[in-house]
Every structure is written in structure tokens, then in C-alpha cells.
Amino acid sequence: MNAFVTRFAPSPTGLLHLGHAYSAWTAHDAARSAGGKLILRIEDIDRTRCKAAFEQAIYEDLAWLGLTWEPPPRRQSDHFDGYTQALEKLRDKGVVYRCFKTRKEIADEIARAPHLTPDGPEGPQYVGAMLAAHEERSLLAEGAAFAWRLDTSHAVRIAEKTTAGPLTFTEEGAGPKGEHGTIMATPEIFGDPVIARKDSGTSYHLASVYDDAHQGVTHIIRGEDLFPATHLHRLLQAMLDLPAPIYRHHRLITDETGKRFAKRDHAVTIKALRESGETHSSLRRRVGLA
Ligand code: GLU
């Protein structure tokens, strides 16, 4: 058994940029120095935004960056059954509820009482409620679409009873405010997040937590923008009886003006850099890696 397993988990929704190169290299270097392995996961549950051409570009970019990973890469779209089973487990524990509301209904509700929904990592900390059984039955009979939301406070209570104390996670890198060491998990910052979307039946959070455990990931190395998600992931691990990996969040690579790269900004892509004649060693130096 490998004592150190980490992963790089890009979403094929655009071309990878310098920030991805840094993240992939950081994970790769850590695996190498620990004598462990790097695995690649294609996070493509969003079937409308993910494109086969971007997945192909990921393989080409990573090969050019000099990265190797344990084959085969795991494609999340091949594992919807597993995510459904994980959702069933959450249903069995009574920590999720159906939410039939549309985006507009939720936005209107929030606008009526904004003080009840301060902003969290994914927008307002919306907290809904399970409908009365007869209301739910009639909506289901009408074929109304619904998402599954996590009943966060209920789940936290169960988790704390099970662990006989507050939930924590181990951060060996640093969060955006320098958070390091044993961190108290505060998943309440998400309100009651959608755990299974109306369209895909899962979410980034559920699929990622499930996959990390099923792929035996011991160390999660990723950008500090995902540090807040860890609070929720820790709670999902506890609810799904999955092991808690160790986290190493890393700094984000920014452009000359201090702005972080993002796919939507048409930031400097690895493909463009490659085509402009950059070498991978000059790129490594540019992002501060030897
Ligand atoms: N798929 C996510 C992204 O491309 C990464 C998720 C993770 O590392 O947990 O931003």
C-alpha cells in the first residue's frame, strides 16, 4: 500500500493556465519526494460545461509539463452510480432534504431577509427546510424537479456526537489567512448547500469527497481558493464514514497586477505558453519552483 497518494483534479471546462501548472507540479513534486503517487482525476460532472476537447488538452498539457500519473485517470462522469449511493447514505442518515425551489424563488427569499443569509464561500448562506410530507408527495407526483440540500446543523450535531467533540481537519499548508495545523471545521459557512443538483444528481463536493476516499487519497494538495470547501468536505467525510485526508493548500499564482488566473479571463494558458516557445523549466522558475 502507498503511504502517500495525492491527486490533481482539473475540470475540463477550459484550457489549463499557469495556476493549474503550479498546482499540478506541487502535487507531483510532493508525491515524488514522499515516494508516493500522483493520480489524475477529470472532474467532469457538469455535462454542459465540460468538453471532450478540453479533456484531451489536459492530457497534452500535463505531458508537456513533464507530469506522470498512475493510469488510468478517473473520469467522474463514469461514476454517477457511486455518487448516488453516497447520496443514499446521507438520506439514510436523515441529513439531506429535497429542495424544489427555483433559483429565482431562493433569490427572492434572500432579498426579503438578507440579514439572515450572510455571504458564504458559494454565495448567501441559504438555509431551507424539509417540506411537510404531503406537500412533498404532491410535488413529486407532479414531477417537479428538486435538488438535495445538506441539513448542515443536523449533520454537525450527528458528527460531533460520533467524534465526541468538534470536527477538525489537518492543514499542513496554509489557508488564505494563514490557517495551519489543526483547524476546527465550520461547515455552517455554507448554509445548507446543494449536495445533489437538479441536473446532475451530485455536486463537486459530494463527488470529490467520495472519489478522494475511493481512490485512497491521503494528501489533498490544491489551491487555497478551495480551503473553505474543506470545512464542508470534512463534514461529508464524517457523514459518509470516510477517512479524513491531510490537506496542503497552496498559494495561488497571480499575474503582474496580483490578479489570480481564471479560465474565464482567458488567462495565459499552458497551450499558448507552449506555443510561444516557453520551456517547462522556464515556466517552473516563473512560478517559483526549482
Ligand atoms: N475540479 C476543481 C477545479 O478544477 C478542483 C477540485 C479539488 O482539487 O478539490 O478547480
PDB file of C-alpha atoms and ligand atoms in Angstrom:
ATOM      1  CA  MET A   1       0.000   0.000   0.000  1.00  0.00           C
ATOM      2  CA  ASN A   2       1.193   3.506  -0.817  1.00  0.00           C
ATOM      3  CA  ALA A   3       1.563   5.708   2.224  1.00  0.00           C
ATOM      4  CA  PHE A   4       1.254   8.906   0.231  1.00  0.00           C
ATOM      5  CA  VAL A   5      -1.317   9.354  -2.507  1.00  0.00           C
ATOM      6  CA  THR A   6      -2.198  12.745  -3.875  1.00  0.00           C
ATOM      7  CA  ARG A   7      -4.176  13.887  -6.860  1.00  0.00           C
ATOM      8  CA  PHE A   8      -4.624  16.585  -9.454  1.00  0.00           C
ATOM      9  CA  ALA A   9      -8.306  17.057 -10.238  1.00  0.00           C
ATOM     10  CA  PRO A  10      -8.950  19.525 -13.058  1.00  0.00           C
ATOM     11  CA  SER A  11     -12.347  20.207 -14.616  1.00  0.00           C
ATOM     12  CA  PRO A  12     -12.337  20.187 -18.430  1.00  0.00           C
ATOM     13  CA  THR A  13     -14.280  23.434 -18.734  1.00  0.00           C
ATOM     14  CA  GLY A  14     -11.479  25.372 -20.401  1.00  0.00           C
ATOM     15  CA  LEU A  15      -7.767  25.272 -21.101  1.00  0.00           C
ATOM     16  CA  LEU A  16      -5.417  24.902 -18.139  1.00  0.00           C
ATOM     17  CA  HIS A  17      -3.432  28.000 -17.179  1.00  0.00           C
ATOM     18  CA  LEU A  18      -0.302  28.789 -15.217  1.00  0.00           C
ATOM     19  CA  GLY A  19      -2.149  28.384 -11.902  1.00  0.00           C
ATOM     20  CA  HIS A  20      -3.017  24.791 -12.823  1.00  0.00           C
ATOM     21  CA  ALA A  21       0.586  24.120 -13.827  1.00  0.00           C
ATOM     22  CA  TYR A  22       1.730  25.275 -10.391  1.00  0.00           C
ATOM     23  CA  SER A  23      -0.856  23.125  -8.634  1.00  0.00           C
ATOM     24  CA  ALA A  24      -0.092  20.025 -10.693  1.00  0.00           C
ATOM     25  CA  TRP A  25       3.650  20.447 -10.222  1.00  0.00           C
ATOM     26  CA  THR A  26       3.263  20.988  -6.490  1.00  0.00           C
ATOM     27  CA  ALA A  27       1.272  17.763  -6.146  1.00  0.00           C
ATOM     28  CA  HIS A  28       3.677  15.896  -8.407  1.00  0.00           C
ATOM     29  CA  ASP A  29       6.794  17.106  -6.550  1.00  0.00           C
ATOM     30  CA  ALA A  30       5.234  16.223  -3.185  1.00  0.00           C
ATOM     31  CA  ALA A  31       4.401  12.697  -4.363  1.00  0.00           C
ATOM     32  CA  ARG A  32       7.883  12.248  -5.708  1.00  0.00           C
ATOM     33  CA  SER A  33       9.634  13.445  -2.573  1.00  0.00           C
ATOM     34  CA  ALA A  34       7.399  11.265  -0.379  1.00  0.00           C
ATOM     35  CA  GLY A  35       7.963   8.207  -2.593  1.00  0.00           C
ATOM     36  CA  GLY A  36       4.210   8.154  -3.151  1.00  0.00           C
ATOM     37  CA  LYS A  37       1.997   8.529  -6.165  1.00  0.00           C
ATOM     38  CA  LEU A  38       0.031  11.149  -8.051  1.00  0.00           C
ATOM     39  CA  ILE A  39      -3.293  10.288  -9.570  1.00  0.00           C
ATOM     40  CA  LEU A  40      -5.265  12.274 -12.097  1.00  0.00           C
ATOM     41  CA  ARG A  41      -8.997  12.805 -11.863  1.00  0.00           C
ATOM     42  CA  ILE A  42     -11.087  14.501 -14.506  1.00  0.00           C
ATOM     43  CA  GLU A  43     -13.897  16.338 -12.699  1.00  0.00           C
ATOM     44  CA  ASP A  44     -16.478  16.378 -15.462  1.00  0.00           C
ATOM     45  CA  ILE A  45     -19.847  16.022 -13.723  1.00  0.00           C
ATOM     46  CA  ASP A  46     -21.111  19.227 -15.319  1.00  0.00           C
ATOM     47  CA  ARG A  47     -22.048  17.740 -18.670  1.00  0.00           C
ATOM     48  CA  THR A  48     -22.914  21.080 -20.253  1.00  0.00           C
ATOM     49  CA  ARG A  49     -19.715  22.948 -19.362  1.00  0.00           C
ATOM     50  CA  CYS A  50     -17.220  20.098 -19.754  1.00  0.00           C
ATOM     51  CA  LYS A  51     -15.909  19.348 -23.236  1.00  0.00           C
ATOM     52  CA  ALA A  52     -14.007  16.343 -24.597  1.00  0.00           C
ATOM     53  CA  ALA A  53     -11.583  18.698 -26.371  1.00  0.00           C
ATOM     54  CA  PHE A  54     -10.616  20.288 -23.037  1.00  0.00           C
ATOM     55  CA  GLU A  55     -10.063  16.850 -21.502  1.00  0.00           C
ATOM     56  CA  GLN A  56      -7.747  15.987 -24.389  1.00  0.00           C
ATOM     57  CA  ALA A  57      -5.939  19.304 -23.886  1.00  0.00           C
ATOM     58  CA  ILE A  58      -5.404  18.418 -20.202  1.00  0.00           C
ATOM     59  CA  TYR A  59      -3.539  15.233 -21.167  1.00  0.00           C
ATOM     60  CA  GLU A  60      -1.413  17.129 -23.689  1.00  0.00           C
ATOM     61  CA  ASP A  61      -0.637  19.976 -21.291  1.00  0.00           C
ATOM     62  CA  LEU A  62       0.279  17.674 -18.412  1.00  0.00           C
ATOM     63  CA  ALA A  63       2.524  15.577 -20.637  1.00  0.00           C
ATOM     64  CA  TRP A  64       4.281  18.744 -21.769  1.00  0.00           C
ATOM     65  CA  LEU A  65       4.693  19.817 -18.135  1.00  0.00           C
ATOM     66  CA  GLY A  66       6.578  16.558 -17.652  1.00  0.00           C
ATOM     67  CA  LEU A  67       3.986  15.045 -15.328  1.00  0.00           C
ATOM     68  CA  THR A  68       3.269  11.377 -14.986  1.00  0.00           C
ATOM     69  CA  TRP A  69       0.393   9.849 -13.078  1.00  0.00           C
ATOM     70  CA  GLU A  70      -0.868   6.395 -12.186  1.00  0.00           C
ATOM     71  CA  PRO A  71      -3.023   5.274 -15.115  1.00  0.00           C
ATOM     72  CA  PRO A  72      -5.876   5.263 -15.879  1.00  0.00           C
ATOM     73  CA  PRO A  73      -7.205   8.707 -14.977  1.00  0.00           C
ATOM     74  CA  ARG A  74     -10.576   8.578 -13.251  1.00  0.00           C
ATOM     75  CA  ARG A  75     -13.360  10.344 -15.078  1.00  0.00           C
ATOM     76  CA  GLN A  76     -16.138  11.398 -12.709  1.00  0.00           C
ATOM     77  CA  SER A  77     -18.811  11.070 -15.381  1.00  0.00           C
ATOM     78  CA  ASP A  78     -18.157   7.287 -15.281  1.00  0.00           C
ATOM     79  CA  HIS A  79     -19.063   7.137 -11.584  1.00  0.00           C
ATOM     80  CA  PHE A  80     -22.504   8.666 -11.139  1.00  0.00           C
ATOM     81  CA  ASP A  81     -23.675   5.384  -9.534  1.00  0.00           C
ATOM     82  CA  GLY A  82     -21.175   5.796  -6.724  1.00  0.00           C
ATOM     83  CA  TYR A  83     -22.318   9.367  -6.056  1.00  0.00           C
ATOM     84  CA  THR A  84     -25.936   8.173  -5.977  1.00  0.00           C
ATOM     85  CA  GLN A  85     -25.002   5.563  -3.374  1.00  0.00           C
ATOM     86  CA  ALA A  86     -23.252   8.214  -1.305  1.00  0.00           C
ATOM     87  CA  LEU A  87     -26.364  10.386  -1.505  1.00  0.00           C
ATOM     88  CA  GLU A  88     -28.471   7.419  -0.374  1.00  0.00           C
ATOM     89  CA  LYS A  89     -26.275   7.071   2.659  1.00  0.00           C
ATOM     90  CA  LEU A  90     -26.858  10.730   3.509  1.00  0.00           C
ATOM     91  CA  ARG A  91     -30.599  10.145   3.045  1.00  0.00           C
ATOM     92  CA  ASP A  92     -30.471   7.133   5.365  1.00  0.00           C
ATOM     93  CA  LYS A  93     -28.873   9.336   7.999  1.00  0.00           C
ATOM     94  CA  GLY A  94     -31.579  11.953   7.511  1.00  0.00           C
ATOM     95  CA  VAL A  95     -29.104  14.754   6.828  1.00  0.00           C
ATOM     96  CA  VAL A  96     -30.358  15.839   3.399  1.00  0.00           C
ATOM     97  CA  TYR A  97     -33.690  17.181   2.242  1.00  0.00           C
ATOM     98  CA  ARG A  98     -35.329  17.848  -1.107  1.00  0.00           C
ATOM     99  CA  CYS A  99     -35.387  21.462  -2.249  1.00  0.00           C
ATOM    100  CA  PHE A 100     -37.915  22.188  -5.004  1.00  0.00           C
ATOM    101  CA  LYS A 101     -37.250  25.913  -5.102  1.00  0.00           C
ATOM    102  CA  THR A 102     -36.063  27.638  -8.230  1.00  0.00           C
ATOM    103  CA  ARG A 103     -33.053  29.949  -8.188  1.00  0.00           C
ATOM    104  CA  LYS A 104     -35.421  32.903  -8.511  1.00  0.00           C
ATOM    105  CA  GLU A 105     -37.525  31.818  -5.536  1.00  0.00           C
ATOM    106  CA  ILE A 106     -34.419  31.466  -3.412  1.00  0.00           C
ATOM    107  CA  ALA A 107     -33.034  34.817  -4.573  1.00  0.00           C
ATOM    108  CA  ASP A 108     -36.373  36.485  -3.693  1.00  0.00           C
ATOM    109  CA  GLU A 109     -36.401  34.853  -0.270  1.00  0.00           C
ATOM    110  CA  ILE A 110     -32.858  36.057   0.400  1.00  0.00           C
ATOM    111  CA  ALA A 111     -33.688  39.563  -0.826  1.00  0.00           C
ATOM    112  CA  ARG A 112     -36.593  39.733   1.644  1.00  0.00           C
ATOM    113  CA  ALA A 113     -34.351  38.932   4.625  1.00  0.00           C
ATOM    114  CA  PRO A 114     -30.706  39.485   3.635  1.00  0.00           C
ATOM    115  CA  HIS A 115     -29.595  39.720   7.288  1.00  0.00           C
ATOM    116  CA  LEU A 116     -30.476  36.024   7.684  1.00  0.00           C
ATOM    117  CA  THR A 117     -28.186  34.971   4.872  1.00  0.00           C
ATOM    118  CA  PRO A 118     -24.691  36.461   5.138  1.00  0.00           C
ATOM    119  CA  ASP A 119     -22.323  35.533   2.330  1.00  0.00           C
ATOM    120  CA  GLY A 120     -20.500  32.220   2.460  1.00  0.00           C
ATOM    121  CA  PRO A 121     -17.957  30.649   0.112  1.00  0.00           C
ATOM    122  CA  GLU A 122     -20.601  29.944  -2.557  1.00  0.00           C
ATOM    123  CA  GLY A 123     -22.864  32.945  -2.062  1.00  0.00           C
ATOM    124  CA  PRO A 124     -25.550  33.546   0.565  1.00  0.00           C
ATOM    125  CA  GLN A 125     -25.703  31.039   3.410  1.00  0.00           C
ATOM    126  CA  TYR A 126     -29.164  29.870   2.496  1.00  0.00           C
ATOM    127  CA  VAL A 127     -30.855  27.521   4.951  1.00  0.00           C
ATOM    128  CA  GLY A 128     -34.035  25.836   3.769  1.00  0.00           C
ATOM    129  CA  ALA A 129     -36.213  23.205   5.361  1.00  0.00           C
ATOM    130  CA  MET A 130     -37.744  19.874   4.568  1.00  0.00           C
ATOM    131  CA  LEU A 131     -41.310  20.188   3.294  1.00  0.00           C
ATOM    132  CA  ALA A 132     -44.226  18.563   5.051  1.00  0.00           C
ATOM    133  CA  ALA A 133     -44.690  15.006   3.753  1.00  0.00           C
ATOM    134  CA  HIS A 134     -47.987  15.739   1.970  1.00  0.00           C
ATOM    135  CA  GLU A 135     -46.565  18.806   0.166  1.00  0.00           C
ATOM    136  CA  GLU A 136     -43.551  16.813  -0.912  1.00  0.00           C
ATOM    137  CA  ARG A 137     -45.723  13.957  -2.143  1.00  0.00           C
ATOM    138  CA  SER A 138     -47.821  16.206  -4.307  1.00  0.00           C
ATOM    139  CA  LEU A 139     -44.790  17.948  -5.832  1.00  0.00           C
ATOM    140  CA  LEU A 140     -43.197  14.583  -6.557  1.00  0.00           C
ATOM    141  CA  ALA A 141     -46.432  13.374  -8.131  1.00  0.00           C
ATOM    142  CA  GLU A 142     -46.390  16.456 -10.393  1.00  0.00           C
ATOM    143  CA  GLY A 143     -42.860  15.523 -11.420  1.00  0.00           C
ATOM    144  CA  ALA A 144     -41.389  18.753 -10.001  1.00  0.00           C
ATOM    145  CA  ALA A 145     -37.591  18.948 -10.169  1.00  0.00           C
ATOM    146  CA  PHE A 146     -35.630  19.109  -6.925  1.00  0.00           C
ATOM    147  CA  ALA A 147     -32.106  19.299  -5.591  1.00  0.00           C
ATOM    148  CA  TRP A 148     -30.867  17.727  -2.352  1.00  0.00           C
ATOM    149  CA  ARG A 149     -29.569  20.114   0.288  1.00  0.00           C
ATOM    150  CA  LEU A 150     -27.497  19.172   3.288  1.00  0.00           C
ATOM    151  CA  ASP A 151     -29.137  19.881   6.628  1.00  0.00           C
ATOM    152  CA  THR A 152     -25.847  21.246   7.891  1.00  0.00           C
ATOM    153  CA  SER A 153     -26.700  21.911  11.520  1.00  0.00           C
ATOM    154  CA  HIS A 154     -28.277  18.462  11.937  1.00  0.00           C
ATOM    155  CA  ALA A 155     -25.262  16.814  10.278  1.00  0.00           C
ATOM    156  CA  VAL A 156     -22.875  18.753  12.535  1.00  0.00           C
ATOM    157  CA  ARG A 157     -24.763  17.580  15.613  1.00  0.00           C
ATOM    158  CA  ILE A 158     -24.520  13.948  14.497  1.00  0.00           C
ATOM    159  CA  ALA A 159     -20.834  14.317  13.627  1.00  0.00           C
ATOM    160  CA  GLU A 160     -19.994  15.884  16.969  1.00  0.00           C
ATOM    161  CA  LYS A 161     -21.780  13.111  18.815  1.00  0.00           C
ATOM    162  CA  THR A 162     -19.877  10.498  16.823  1.00  0.00           C
ATOM    163  CA  THR A 163     -16.465  12.099  17.276  1.00  0.00           C
ATOM    164  CA  ALA A 164     -17.301  13.121  20.849  1.00  0.00           C
ATOM    165  CA  GLY A 165     -16.096  16.648  20.138  1.00  0.00           C
ATOM    166  CA  PRO A 166     -15.786  19.225  17.371  1.00  0.00           C
ATOM    167  CA  LEU A 167     -14.861  18.147  13.865  1.00  0.00           C
ATOM    168  CA  THR A 168     -11.384  19.166  12.791  1.00  0.00           C
ATOM    169  CA  PHE A 169      -9.069  18.737   9.831  1.00  0.00           C
ATOM    170  CA  THR A 170      -5.313  18.872   9.454  1.00  0.00           C
ATOM    171  CA  GLU A 171      -3.833  21.633   7.323  1.00  0.00           C
ATOM    172  CA  GLU A 172      -0.159  21.173   6.517  1.00  0.00           C
ATOM    173  CA  GLY A 173      -0.075  24.067   4.046  1.00  0.00           C
ATOM    174  CA  ALA A 174      -1.979  27.272   4.650  1.00  0.00           C
ATOM    175  CA  GLY A 175      -5.413  28.727   4.057  1.00  0.00           C
ATOM    176  CA  PRO A 176      -5.899  32.267   2.687  1.00  0.00           C
ATOM    177  CA  LYS A 177      -5.498  33.737   6.175  1.00  0.00           C
ATOM    178  CA  GLY A 178      -2.505  31.592   7.047  1.00  0.00           C
ATOM    179  CA  GLU A 179      -4.625  28.893   8.707  1.00  0.00           C
ATOM    180  CA  HIS A 180      -2.349  25.980   9.560  1.00  0.00           C
ATOM    181  CA  GLY A 181      -2.347  22.955  11.838  1.00  0.00           C
ATOM    182  CA  THR A 182      -5.499  21.557  13.409  1.00  0.00           C
ATOM    183  CA  ILE A 183      -8.451  23.524  12.087  1.00  0.00           C
ATOM    184  CA  MET A 184     -11.932  23.455  13.558  1.00  0.00           C
ATOM    185  CA  ALA A 185     -14.396  22.637  10.768  1.00  0.00           C
ATOM    186  CA  THR A 186     -17.168  25.235  10.415  1.00  0.00           C
ATOM    187  CA  PRO A 187     -19.358  23.912   7.586  1.00  0.00           C
ATOM    188  CA  GLU A 188     -22.119  26.304   8.689  1.00  0.00           C
ATOM    189  CA  ILE A 189     -20.418  28.918   6.482  1.00  0.00           C
ATOM    190  CA  PHE A 190     -22.151  27.181   3.553  1.00  0.00           C
ATOM    191  CA  GLY A 191     -25.656  27.386   4.999  1.00  0.00           C
ATOM    192  CA  ASP A 192     -27.433  24.282   3.665  1.00  0.00           C
ATOM    193  CA  PRO A 193     -25.512  23.705   0.432  1.00  0.00           C
ATOM    194  CA  VAL A 194     -26.829  21.788  -2.558  1.00  0.00           C
ATOM    195  CA  ILE A 195     -25.225  18.367  -2.373  1.00  0.00           C
ATOM    196  CA  ALA A 196     -27.001  16.852  -5.369  1.00  0.00           C
ATOM    197  CA  ARG A 197     -28.001  19.230  -8.132  1.00  0.00           C
ATOM    198  CA  LYS A 198     -31.243  19.033 -10.059  1.00  0.00           C
ATOM    199  CA  ASP A 199     -29.409  18.398 -13.327  1.00  0.00           C
ATOM    200  CA  SER A 200     -26.555  16.081 -12.368  1.00  0.00           C
ATOM    201  CA  GLY A 201     -27.742  14.347  -9.178  1.00  0.00           C
ATOM    202  CA  THR A 202     -24.441  15.177  -7.500  1.00  0.00           C
ATOM    203  CA  SER A 203     -22.176  18.155  -6.794  1.00  0.00           C
ATOM    204  CA  TYR A 204     -18.489  18.950  -6.793  1.00  0.00           C
ATOM    205  CA  HIS A 205     -18.443  18.499  -3.014  1.00  0.00           C
ATOM    206  CA  LEU A 206     -20.069  15.076  -2.914  1.00  0.00           C
ATOM    207  CA  ALA A 207     -18.218  13.662  -5.921  1.00  0.00           C
ATOM    208  CA  SER A 208     -14.858  14.970  -4.810  1.00  0.00           C
ATOM    209  CA  VAL A 209     -15.129  13.668  -1.237  1.00  0.00           C
ATOM    210  CA  TYR A 210     -16.370  10.289  -2.470  1.00  0.00           C
ATOM    211  CA  ASP A 211     -13.613   9.976  -5.059  1.00  0.00           C
ATOM    212  CA  ASP A 212     -10.812  11.034  -2.746  1.00  0.00           C
ATOM    213  CA  ALA A 213     -11.754   8.204  -0.399  1.00  0.00           C
ATOM    214  CA  HIS A 214     -12.327   5.646  -3.165  1.00  0.00           C
ATOM    215  CA  GLN A 215      -9.023   6.499  -4.772  1.00  0.00           C
ATOM    216  CA  GLY A 216      -7.190   6.191  -1.466  1.00  0.00           C
ATOM    217  CA  VAL A 217      -6.035   9.817  -1.465  1.00  0.00           C
ATOM    218  CA  THR A 218      -4.051  10.528   1.695  1.00  0.00           C
ATOM    219  CA  HIS A 219      -2.977  14.122   0.916  1.00  0.00           C
ATOM    220  CA  ILE A 220      -5.054  16.748  -0.837  1.00  0.00           C
ATOM    221  CA  ILE A 221      -2.861  19.368  -2.447  1.00  0.00           C
ATOM    222  CA  ARG A 222      -4.756  22.205  -4.114  1.00  0.00           C
ATOM    223  CA  GLY A 223      -5.093  25.978  -4.276  1.00  0.00           C
ATOM    224  CA  GLU A 224      -6.063  27.993  -1.223  1.00  0.00           C
ATOM    225  CA  ASP A 225      -9.246  29.124  -3.026  1.00  0.00           C
ATOM    226  CA  LEU A 226     -10.594  25.670  -2.101  1.00  0.00           C
ATOM    227  CA  PHE A 227      -9.674  25.959   1.560  1.00  0.00           C
ATOM    228  CA  PRO A 228     -13.225  26.999   2.604  1.00  0.00           C
ATOM    229  CA  ALA A 229     -14.682  23.932   0.849  1.00  0.00           C
ATOM    230  CA  THR A 230     -12.636  21.780   3.220  1.00  0.00           C
ATOM    231  CA  HIS A 231     -14.965  22.715   6.098  1.00  0.00           C
ATOM    232  CA  LEU A 232     -17.834  21.122   4.215  1.00  0.00           C
ATOM    233  CA  HIS A 233     -15.790  18.217   2.883  1.00  0.00           C
ATOM    234  CA  ARG A 234     -14.798  17.256   6.411  1.00  0.00           C
ATOM    235  CA  LEU A 235     -18.441  17.087   7.417  1.00  0.00           C
ATOM    236  CA  LEU A 236     -19.319  14.977   4.368  1.00  0.00           C
ATOM    237  CA  GLN A 237     -16.459  12.591   5.176  1.00  0.00           C
ATOM    238  CA  ALA A 238     -17.844  12.190   8.690  1.00  0.00           C
ATOM    239  CA  MET A 239     -21.388  11.603   7.397  1.00  0.00           C
ATOM    240  CA  LEU A 240     -20.216   9.077   4.821  1.00  0.00           C
ATOM    241  CA  ASP A 241     -17.866   7.284   7.248  1.00  0.00           C
ATOM    242  CA  LEU A 242     -14.882   8.072   5.038  1.00  0.00           C
ATOM    243  CA  PRO A 243     -11.325   8.676   6.227  1.00  0.00           C
ATOM    244  CA  ALA A 244     -10.098  12.260   6.580  1.00  0.00           C
ATOM    245  CA  PRO A 245      -7.133  13.017   4.332  1.00  0.00           C
ATOM    246  CA  ILE A 246      -4.467  15.589   5.201  1.00  0.00           C
ATOM    247  CA  TYR A 247      -4.728  18.944   3.436  1.00  0.00           C
ATOM    248  CA  ARG A 248      -1.994  21.095   1.946  1.00  0.00           C
ATOM    249  CA  HIS A 249      -3.474  24.199   0.408  1.00  0.00           C
ATOM    250  CA  HIS A 250      -1.024  26.273  -1.565  1.00  0.00           C
ATOM    251  CA  ARG A 251      -0.799  29.911  -2.626  1.00  0.00           C
ATOM    252  CA  LEU A 252      -2.383  30.987  -5.883  1.00  0.00           C
ATOM    253  CA  ILE A 253      -0.343  32.130  -8.832  1.00  0.00           C
ATOM    254  CA  THR A 254      -1.225  35.646  -9.907  1.00  0.00           C
ATOM    255  CA  ASP A 255      -0.411  37.875 -12.854  1.00  0.00           C
ATOM    256  CA  GLU A 256       1.769  41.018 -12.677  1.00  0.00           C
ATOM    257  CA  THR A 257      -1.157  43.014 -11.257  1.00  0.00           C
ATOM    258  CA  GLY A 258      -1.738  40.477  -8.479  1.00  0.00           C
ATOM    259  CA  LYS A 259      -4.883  39.078 -10.079  1.00  0.00           C
ATOM    260  CA  ARG A 260      -5.253  35.301  -9.984  1.00  0.00           C
ATOM    261  CA  PHE A 261      -5.614  33.407 -13.203  1.00  0.00           C
ATOM    262  CA  ALA A 262      -9.039  32.073 -14.069  1.00  0.00           C
ATOM    263  CA  LYS A 263     -10.310  30.175 -17.076  1.00  0.00           C
ATOM    264  CA  ARG A 264     -12.983  32.770 -17.730  1.00  0.00           C
ATOM    265  CA  ASP A 265     -10.407  35.585 -18.022  1.00  0.00           C
ATOM    266  CA  HIS A 266      -8.719  33.881 -20.955  1.00  0.00           C
ATOM    267  CA  ALA A 267      -5.636  33.897 -18.774  1.00  0.00           C
ATOM    268  CA  VAL A 268      -2.318  32.688 -20.040  1.00  0.00           C
ATOM    269  CA  THR A 269      -2.965  29.094 -20.977  1.00  0.00           C
ATOM    270  CA  ILE A 270      -0.332  26.374 -20.919  1.00  0.00           C
ATOM    271  CA  LYS A 271      -1.089  25.748 -24.580  1.00  0.00           C
ATOM    272  CA  ALA A 272      -0.381  29.390 -25.509  1.00  0.00           C
ATOM    273  CA  LEU A 273       2.799  29.419 -23.435  1.00  0.00           C
ATOM    274  CA  ARG A 274       3.935  26.183 -25.033  1.00  0.00           C
ATOM    275  CA  GLU A 275       3.240  27.520 -28.500  1.00  0.00           C
ATOM    276  CA  SER A 276       5.089  30.737 -27.744  1.00  0.00           C
ATOM    277  CA  GLY A 277       8.257  28.696 -27.259  1.00  0.00           C
ATOM    278  CA  GLU A 278       8.410  28.635 -23.419  1.00  0.00           C
ATOM    279  CA  THR A 279      10.123  25.613 -21.952  1.00  0.00           C
ATOM    280  CA  HIS A 280       8.734  23.823 -18.975  1.00  0.00           C
ATOM    281  CA  SER A 281      11.827  24.627 -16.905  1.00  0.00           C
ATOM    282  CA  SER A 282      11.469  28.358 -17.572  1.00  0.00           C
ATOM    283  CA  LEU A 283       7.806  28.102 -16.574  1.00  0.00           C
ATOM    284  CA  ARG A 284       8.714  26.302 -13.370  1.00  0.00           C
ATOM    285  CA  ARG A 285      11.083  29.121 -12.492  1.00  0.00           C
ATOM    286  CA  ARG A 286       8.417  31.689 -13.343  1.00  0.00           C
ATOM    287  CA  VAL A 287       6.043  30.201 -10.737  1.00  0.00           C
ATOM    288  CA  GLY A 288       8.793  29.941  -8.149  1.00  0.00           C
ATOM    289  CA  LEU A 289       9.592  26.229  -8.399  1.00  0.00           C
ATOM    290  CA  ALA A 290      13.131  24.991  -8.876  1.00  0.00           C
TER     291      ALA A 290
HETATM  292  N1  GLU B   1     -12.011  20.419 -10.065  1.00  0.00           N
HETATM  293  C1  GLU B   1     -11.596  21.503  -9.224  1.00  0.00           C
HETATM  294  C2  GLU B   1     -11.021  22.617 -10.059  1.00  0.00           C
HETATM  295  O1  GLU B   1     -10.684  22.409 -11.207  1.00  0.00           O
HETATM  296  C3  GLU B   1     -10.537  21.082  -8.222  1.00  0.00           C
HETATM  297  C4  GLU B   1     -11.139  20.398  -7.064  1.00  0.00           C
HETATM  298  C5  GLU B   1     -10.189  19.942  -5.976  1.00  0.00           C
HETATM  299  O2  GLU B   1      -8.960  19.943  -6.153  1.00  0.00           O
HETATM  300  O3  GLU B   1     -10.714  19.543  -4.948  1.00  0.00           O
HETATM  301  O4  GLU B   1     -10.929  23.719  -9.567  1.00  0.00           O
END
